[in-house]
Coordinates of C-alpha atoms and ligand atoms in Angstrom, one line a residue:
X1 CA -2.5 -20.2 -18.5
X2 CA -2.1 -16.5 -17.6
X3 CA -2.7 -15.9 -13.9
X4 CA -5.0 -12.9 -13.4
X5 CA -4.5 -11.5 -9.9
X6 CA -7.5 -9.8 -8.3
X7 CA -5.7 -9.5 -5.0
X8 CA -3.9 -6.7 -3.0
X9 CA -0.6 -7.7 -4.5
X10 CA 1.7 -8.9 -5.8
X11 CA -0.2 -8.1 -9.0
X12 CA -0.1 -8.5 -12.7
X13 CA 2.6 -6.4 -14.3
X14 CA 2.8 -4.9 -17.8
X15 CA 4.9 -6.8 -20.3
X16 CA 7.1 -3.7 -20.6
X17 CA 7.9 -3.9 -16.9
X18 CA 8.9 -7.6 -17.2
X19 CA 11.0 -6.9 -20.2
X20 CA 12.8 -4.1 -18.5
X21 CA 14.1 -6.6 -15.9
X22 CA 15.5 -8.9 -18.6
X23 CA 19.2 -8.0 -18.2
X24 CA 22.0 -7.9 -15.7
X25 CA 23.5 -4.9 -13.9
X26 CA 26.4 -4.5 -11.6
X27 CA 25.4 -2.5 -8.5
X28 CA 28.2 0.0 -9.1
X29 CA 27.7 0.5 -12.8
X30 CA 27.1 4.1 -13.8
X31 CA 23.9 2.8 -15.6
X32 CA 22.6 1.3 -12.5
X33 CA 23.4 4.4 -10.3
X34 CA 21.5 6.5 -12.8
X35 CA 18.6 4.1 -12.6
X36 CA 18.5 4.4 -8.8
X37 CA 18.6 8.2 -9.1
X38 CA 15.7 8.1 -11.6
X39 CA 13.8 5.8 -9.2
X40 CA 14.2 8.2 -6.3
X41 CA 13.3 11.2 -8.4
X42 CA 10.2 9.5 -9.8
X43 CA 9.0 8.3 -6.4
X44 CA 9.1 11.9 -5.1
X45 CA 7.4 13.2 -8.2
X46 CA 4.4 10.9 -7.8
X47 CA 3.6 12.7 -4.5
X48 CA 5.0 16.2 -5.4
X49 CA 7.6 15.8 -2.6
X50 CA 10.9 16.9 -4.3
X51 CA 11.1 20.2 -2.4
X52 CA 10.6 18.8 1.1
X53 CA 11.1 15.1 1.2
X54 CA 13.8 12.5 0.3
X55 CA 13.0 9.1 -1.3
X56 CA 14.7 6.2 0.5
X57 CA 14.1 2.8 -1.1
X58 CA 14.9 -0.4 0.7
X59 CA 15.2 -4.1 -0.2
X60 CA 12.2 -6.1 1.0
X61 CA 8.4 -6.0 1.2
X62 CA 6.2 -3.4 2.7
X63 CA 6.5 -4.7 6.2
X64 CA 10.3 -4.3 6.1
X65 CA 9.7 -0.6 5.3
X66 CA 7.2 -0.2 8.1
X67 CA 9.7 -1.6 10.6
X68 CA 12.6 0.4 9.1
X69 CA 10.6 3.7 9.2
X70 CA 9.3 3.2 12.8
X71 CA 12.8 2.3 14.0
X72 CA 14.4 5.2 12.2
X73 CA 11.9 8.0 13.0
X74 CA 10.6 7.2 16.5
X75 CA 13.1 7.4 19.3
X76 CA 13.3 5.9 22.8
X77 CA 12.1 9.3 24.3
X78 CA 9.2 9.5 21.9
X79 CA 5.7 8.1 21.9
X80 CA 3.8 6.7 19.0
X81 CA 0.0 6.8 18.7
X82 CA -1.2 4.3 16.2
X83 CA -4.7 4.7 14.6
X84 CA -6.0 1.2 14.3
X85 CA -8.9 0.0 12.1
X86 CA -7.5 -3.1 10.6
X87 CA -4.6 -5.6 10.5
X88 CA -2.1 -3.2 9.1
X89 CA -2.6 -0.6 11.9
X90 CA -2.2 -3.4 14.4
X91 CA 1.0 -4.4 12.6
X92 CA 2.6 -1.0 13.0
X93 CA 1.7 -1.1 16.7
X94 CA 3.3 -4.5 17.0
X95 CA 6.4 -3.3 15.3
X96 CA 6.7 -0.4 17.7
X97 CA 6.3 -2.6 20.7
X98 CA 8.9 -5.1 19.4
X99 CA 11.3 -2.2 19.1
X100 CA 10.7 -1.4 22.8
X101 CA 9.0 2.0 22.0
X102 CA 6.2 3.7 23.8
X103 CA 3.1 2.8 21.8
X104 CA -0.6 3.5 22.2
X105 CA -3.4 2.7 19.9
X106 CA -6.5 4.6 19.0
X107 CA -8.8 1.6 18.3
X108 CA -11.7 1.7 15.9
X109 CA -14.0 -1.0 14.4
X110 CA -12.7 -2.5 11.2
X111 CA -15.4 -0.6 9.2
X112 CA -14.9 2.8 10.9
X113 CA -12.6 5.4 9.4
X114 CA -10.3 7.4 11.8
X115 CA -12.5 9.5 14.1
X116 CA -10.8 12.9 14.0
X117 CA -12.6 14.1 17.1
X118 CA -11.2 11.2 19.1
X119 CA -7.8 11.7 17.5
X120 CA -7.7 15.4 18.5
X121 CA -8.8 14.4 22.0
X122 CA -6.1 11.8 22.3
X123 CA -3.4 14.3 21.2
X124 CA -4.8 16.9 23.6
X125 CA -4.8 14.4 26.5
X126 CA -1.3 13.2 26.1
X127 CA 1.5 15.7 25.3
X128 CA 4.0 12.8 25.4
X129 CA 2.8 11.6 22.0
X130 CA 5.3 12.8 19.4
X131 CA 4.3 10.7 16.4
X132 CA 1.0 9.4 14.9
X133 CA 0.7 6.6 12.5
X134 CA -2.2 6.2 10.0
X135 CA -2.9 3.6 7.3
X136 CA -4.3 5.5 4.3
X137 CA -6.2 2.6 2.8
X138 CA -6.6 -0.4 5.2
X139 CA -6.3 -3.3 2.9
X140 CA -7.9 -5.5 5.5
X141 CA -11.2 -4.3 4.1
X142 CA -10.5 -1.5 1.6
X143 CA -11.3 1.2 4.1
X144 CA -10.3 4.8 3.3
X145 CA -8.9 6.9 6.1
X146 CA -9.2 10.8 6.0
X147 CA -5.5 11.4 5.3
X148 CA -5.7 15.1 4.5
X149 CA -7.7 16.2 7.6
X150 CA -5.7 13.8 9.9
X151 CA -2.5 15.3 8.5
X152 CA -3.6 18.9 9.2
X153 CA -4.8 17.9 12.6
X154 CA -1.5 16.3 13.6
X155 CA 0.4 19.3 12.2
X156 CA -1.7 21.8 14.2
X157 CA -0.9 19.8 17.3
X158 CA 2.8 19.7 16.5
X159 CA 3.0 15.9 16.0
X160 CA 4.7 14.1 13.2
X161 CA 2.5 11.9 11.0
X162 CA 3.7 8.6 9.5
X163 CA 1.5 7.2 6.8
X164 CA 1.3 3.7 5.6
X165 CA 0.3 4.4 2.0
X166 CA 1.1 0.9 0.8
X167 CA -2.3 0.4 -0.9
X168 CA -2.9 3.9 -2.1
X169 CA 0.4 5.3 -3.4
X170 CA 0.3 6.0 -7.1
X171 CA -3.5 6.1 -7.4
X172 CA -5.1 8.1 -4.6
X173 CA -4.2 11.8 -4.4
X174 CA -1.3 12.8 -2.2
X175 CA 0.4 16.2 -2.5
X176 CA 3.3 16.5 -0.1
X177 CA 3.7 20.2 -0.9
X178 CA 0.3 20.9 0.7
X179 CA -0.2 17.9 3.1
X180 CA 2.0 17.9 6.2
X181 CA 3.3 14.4 6.4
X182 CA 6.6 13.4 8.0
X183 CA 6.9 10.1 6.1
X184 CA 4.9 8.2 3.5
X185 CA 5.6 4.5 3.2
X186 CA 4.8 2.2 0.3
X187 CA 6.0 -0.6 -1.8
X188 CA 6.7 -1.5 -5.4
X189 CA 4.0 -4.0 -6.1
X190 CA 0.6 -2.3 -5.5
X191 CA -0.8 0.7 -7.3
X192 CA 2.6 1.4 -8.9
X193 CA 2.2 -2.0 -10.7
X194 CA 5.8 -2.9 -10.3
X195 CA 7.4 -6.2 -9.3
X196 CA 7.5 -7.1 -5.5
X197 CA 10.8 -6.6 -3.6
X198 CA 11.2 -2.9 -2.8
X199 CA 9.7 -0.8 0.0
X200 CA 10.3 2.9 0.0
X201 CA 9.8 5.9 2.2
X202 CA 9.4 9.6 1.3
X203 CA 10.7 11.3 4.4
X204 CA 10.8 14.9 5.3
X205 CA 14.4 16.0 5.3
X206 CA 13.9 17.8 8.6
X207 CA 12.8 14.4 10.1
X208 CA 15.8 12.6 8.7
X209 CA 18.5 14.9 10.0
X210 CA 18.0 14.0 13.7
X211 CA 17.6 10.2 12.9
X212 CA 21.3 9.4 12.7
X213 CA 22.1 6.2 14.7
X214 CA 18.6 5.9 16.1
X215 CA 17.6 2.7 14.4
X216 CA 18.8 -0.4 16.4
X217 CA 18.8 -2.4 13.2
X218 CA 21.8 -2.0 10.9
X219 CA 20.1 -3.1 7.6
X220 CA 16.8 -1.2 8.3
X221 CA 18.4 2.1 9.1
X222 CA 16.8 4.5 6.7
X223 CA 19.1 7.4 7.8
X224 CA 22.2 5.4 6.8
X225 CA 20.5 4.3 3.6
X226 CA 19.6 7.9 2.7
X227 CA 23.2 9.1 3.5
X228 CA 24.5 6.4 1.3
X229 CA 22.4 7.5 -1.7
X230 CA 23.2 11.1 -1.1
X231 CA 26.9 10.4 -0.9
X232 CA 27.6 8.1 -3.8
X233 CA 24.2 7.2 -5.3
X234 CA 24.6 3.6 -4.3
X235 CA 22.7 1.1 -2.2
X236 CA 24.4 0.1 1.0
X237 CA 23.8 -3.6 0.5
X238 CA 23.3 -5.7 -2.6
X239 CA 20.4 -4.0 -4.5
X240 CA 17.6 -6.0 -6.2
X241 CA 18.8 -4.7 -9.5
X242 CA 16.1 -6.2 -11.7
X243 CA 13.4 -5.0 -9.4
X244 CA 14.8 -1.5 -9.5
X245 CA 14.7 -1.6 -13.3
X246 CA 11.1 -3.0 -13.3
X247 CA 9.9 -0.4 -10.8
X248 CA 11.5 2.4 -12.8
X249 CA 9.7 1.2 -15.9
X250 CA 6.5 0.9 -14.0
X251 CA 6.9 4.5 -12.9
X252 CA 7.5 5.6 -16.5
X253 CA 4.3 3.9 -17.5
X254 CA 2.4 5.6 -14.6
X255 CA 3.6 9.0 -16.0
X256 CA 2.6 8.0 -19.5
X257 CA -0.8 6.9 -18.3
X258 CA -1.4 10.4 -16.9
X259 CA -0.1 10.0 -13.4
X260 CA -2.2 9.1 -10.3
X261 CA -5.4 10.8 -11.5
X262 CA -5.6 8.6 -14.6
X263 CA -4.8 5.5 -12.6
X264 CA -7.4 6.3 -10.1
X265 CA -9.9 6.8 -12.9
X266 CA -9.0 3.3 -14.3
X267 CA -9.4 1.6 -10.9
X268 CA -12.6 3.5 -10.1
X269 CA -14.2 2.4 -13.4
X270 CA -13.4 -1.3 -12.7
X271 CA -14.4 -1.0 -9.1
X272 CA -17.9 0.4 -10.1
X273 CA -18.3 -2.4 -12.7
X274 CA -17.3 -5.1 -10.3
X275 CA -19.4 -3.9 -7.4
X276 CA -22.5 -3.3 -9.6
X277 CA -22.2 -6.8 -11.0
X278 CA -21.6 -8.6 -7.7
X279 CA -24.5 -6.7 -6.1
X280 CA -26.7 -8.0 -8.8
X281 CA -25.6 -11.5 -7.9
X282 CA -26.6 -10.9 -4.3
X283 CA -23.3 -10.0 -2.7
X284 CA -23.0 -7.0 -0.5
X285 CA -20.1 -4.6 0.1
X286 CA -18.9 -4.9 3.7
X287 CA -18.1 -1.1 4.0
X288 CA -20.4 1.9 3.5
X289 CA -19.7 3.3 0.1
X290 CA -18.6 6.6 1.7
X291 CA -15.7 4.9 3.5
X292 CA -14.6 2.6 0.6
X293 CA -11.5 3.2 -1.5
X294 CA -11.6 1.9 -5.1
X295 CA -8.6 -0.4 -4.5
X296 CA -10.0 -3.6 -3.0
X297 CA -13.5 -4.6 -2.1
X298 CA -14.7 -6.8 0.8
X299 CA -17.9 -8.6 -0.1
X300 CA -20.3 -10.4 2.1
X301 CA -22.0 -13.4 0.5
X302 CA -25.8 -13.7 0.7
X303 CA -26.6 -16.1 3.6
X304 CA -27.6 -18.8 1.2
X305 CA -26.6 -19.5 -2.3
X306 CA -29.3 -19.9 -5.0
X307 CA -29.0 -23.6 -4.6
X308 CA -29.8 -23.4 -0.9
X309 CA -26.3 -24.3 0.3
X310 CA -24.2 -22.0 2.6
X311 CA -21.6 -19.9 0.9
X312 CA -18.3 -21.8 0.5
X313 CA -15.3 -19.5 -0.2
X314 CA -13.0 -22.3 -0.9
X315 CA -15.3 -23.8 -3.5
X316 CA -15.6 -20.4 -5.2
X317 CA -11.9 -19.8 -5.0
X318 CA -11.0 -23.2 -6.5
X319 CA -13.5 -22.8 -9.4
X320 CA -12.0 -19.4 -10.3
X321 CA -8.4 -20.5 -9.8
X322 CA -8.9 -23.3 -12.2
X323 CA -9.5 -20.6 -14.8
X324 CA -6.5 -18.6 -13.7
X325 CA -8.6 -16.0 -11.9
X326 CA -7.2 -15.4 -8.4
X327 CA -9.3 -13.7 -5.7
X328 CA -8.5 -13.3 -2.0
X329 CA -10.0 -14.5 1.3
X330 CA -11.4 -12.1 3.8
X331 CA -9.2 -10.9 6.6
X332 CA -12.0 -10.3 9.1
X333 CA -12.5 -12.7 12.0
X334 CA -16.0 -11.5 12.7
X335 CA -17.8 -12.0 9.4
X336 CA -17.7 -14.4 6.4
X337 CA -16.2 -12.2 3.7
X338 CA -13.9 -12.4 0.7
X339 CA -12.0 -9.7 -1.2
X340 CA -11.4 -8.7 -4.8
X341 CA -8.8 -6.2 -5.8
X342 CA -9.0 -4.0 -8.8
X343 CA -5.4 -2.8 -9.0
X344 CA -2.7 -4.2 -11.3
X345 CA -2.1 -4.3 -15.0
X346 CA -5.3 -6.0 -16.0
X347 CA -7.7 -5.2 -18.9
X348 CA -11.4 -4.3 -18.5
X349 CA -12.0 -7.7 -20.3
X350 CA -10.3 -9.5 -17.4
X351 CA -13.0 -8.1 -15.1
X352 CA -15.7 -9.2 -17.6
X353 CA -14.2 -12.7 -17.4
X354 CA -14.1 -12.6 -13.6
X355 CA -17.7 -11.5 -13.3
X356 CA -18.9 -14.1 -15.8
X357 CA -17.0 -16.8 -13.9
X358 CA -18.4 -15.8 -10.5
X359 CA -21.9 -15.8 -11.9
X360 CA -21.3 -19.3 -13.4
X361 CA -19.7 -20.6 -10.2
Ligands
PLP1 C1 -1.8 -1.2 4.0 C2 -0.7 -2.2 4.0 N1 0.3 -2.1 4.8 C3 1.3 -3.0 4.9 C4 1.3 -4.1 4.1 C5 2.4 -5.1 4.2 O1 3.1 -5.3 3.1 P1 3.9 -6.6 2.7 O2 2.9 -7.7 2.7 O3 4.4 -6.3 1.4 O4 4.9 -6.8 3.7 C6 0.3 -4.3 3.2 C7 0.2 -5.5 2.3 O5 -0.8 -5.8 1.8 C8 -0.8 -3.3 3.2 O6 -1.8 -3.5 2.3

């Protein structure tokens, strides 16, 4: 039975992506070096960053990239302010502390987007802050943070912004030619619809130059990885060759689809259909619509089901999973919720099947 993944990733991939991985490469083959170069160029093109930024892919999941980027870009004499409104903001703060860096958080409720007035006040109050970190779409809930305005605010205060764009890159608009961002971090297996296994950063070249030797980790050193690519086009350590090939194919498919605007339109259409149908069944979106990205939705069940029993996520999950339909638990400790993602190489008919199965369950 085909698994249909309504989750934040890993996600369903297009058959052409899986086929592209069905061969072997040596890491020093000219073919593979060309594939790596295409990967790096295409990643930059997605965010219009070729003139200012360098693409640095790295083996591993998104969190490996968060750790690599914080360790490479934030030094011992620096201070990182982390905007927190969910688990992934908290993760960046935890990484910074593990690295022994000076870290502060600007805490928000899980349903509250970054408050720009508070951010400005925090930057004004503490000149020691050199870097700010912001999660573009907090996958904890699906919350959208105001990236463009936050970026301009940080730039006007002379601070470097590091963006966790894990759940938005490839779908939500991001133009590095006009948005002042020091580094954008994302991974292969979300809106790019590639296989899991690669994280990547688009880093301003001006921010990379002074980062030599800064990262205490050898394998997560993005400056060294970047220098390696620039010198001989090769990965420093064994590359995930099939995943590179799959991700390049996924990026070609993104371009063929019409780029991020077309992908966003596809996700938005599904999101509206899903939310409309679940609201009719009595579920409620956790977030205000104005703060919701069309990537993943957090739903609250009605307090009682039509049969008078309390909502039982595990029962719903199991009923759907038996039909190959995979949804996701909530990540909030305060409320009973569950999540449904709309990203990935799914058909509109897959959403019809999901909605019908939820109604039936
Ligand atoms: C916004 C965000 N940041 C970071 C991560 C961590 O990525 P990974 O689970 O691939 O390590 C995720 C994963 O869902 C995410 O959604």
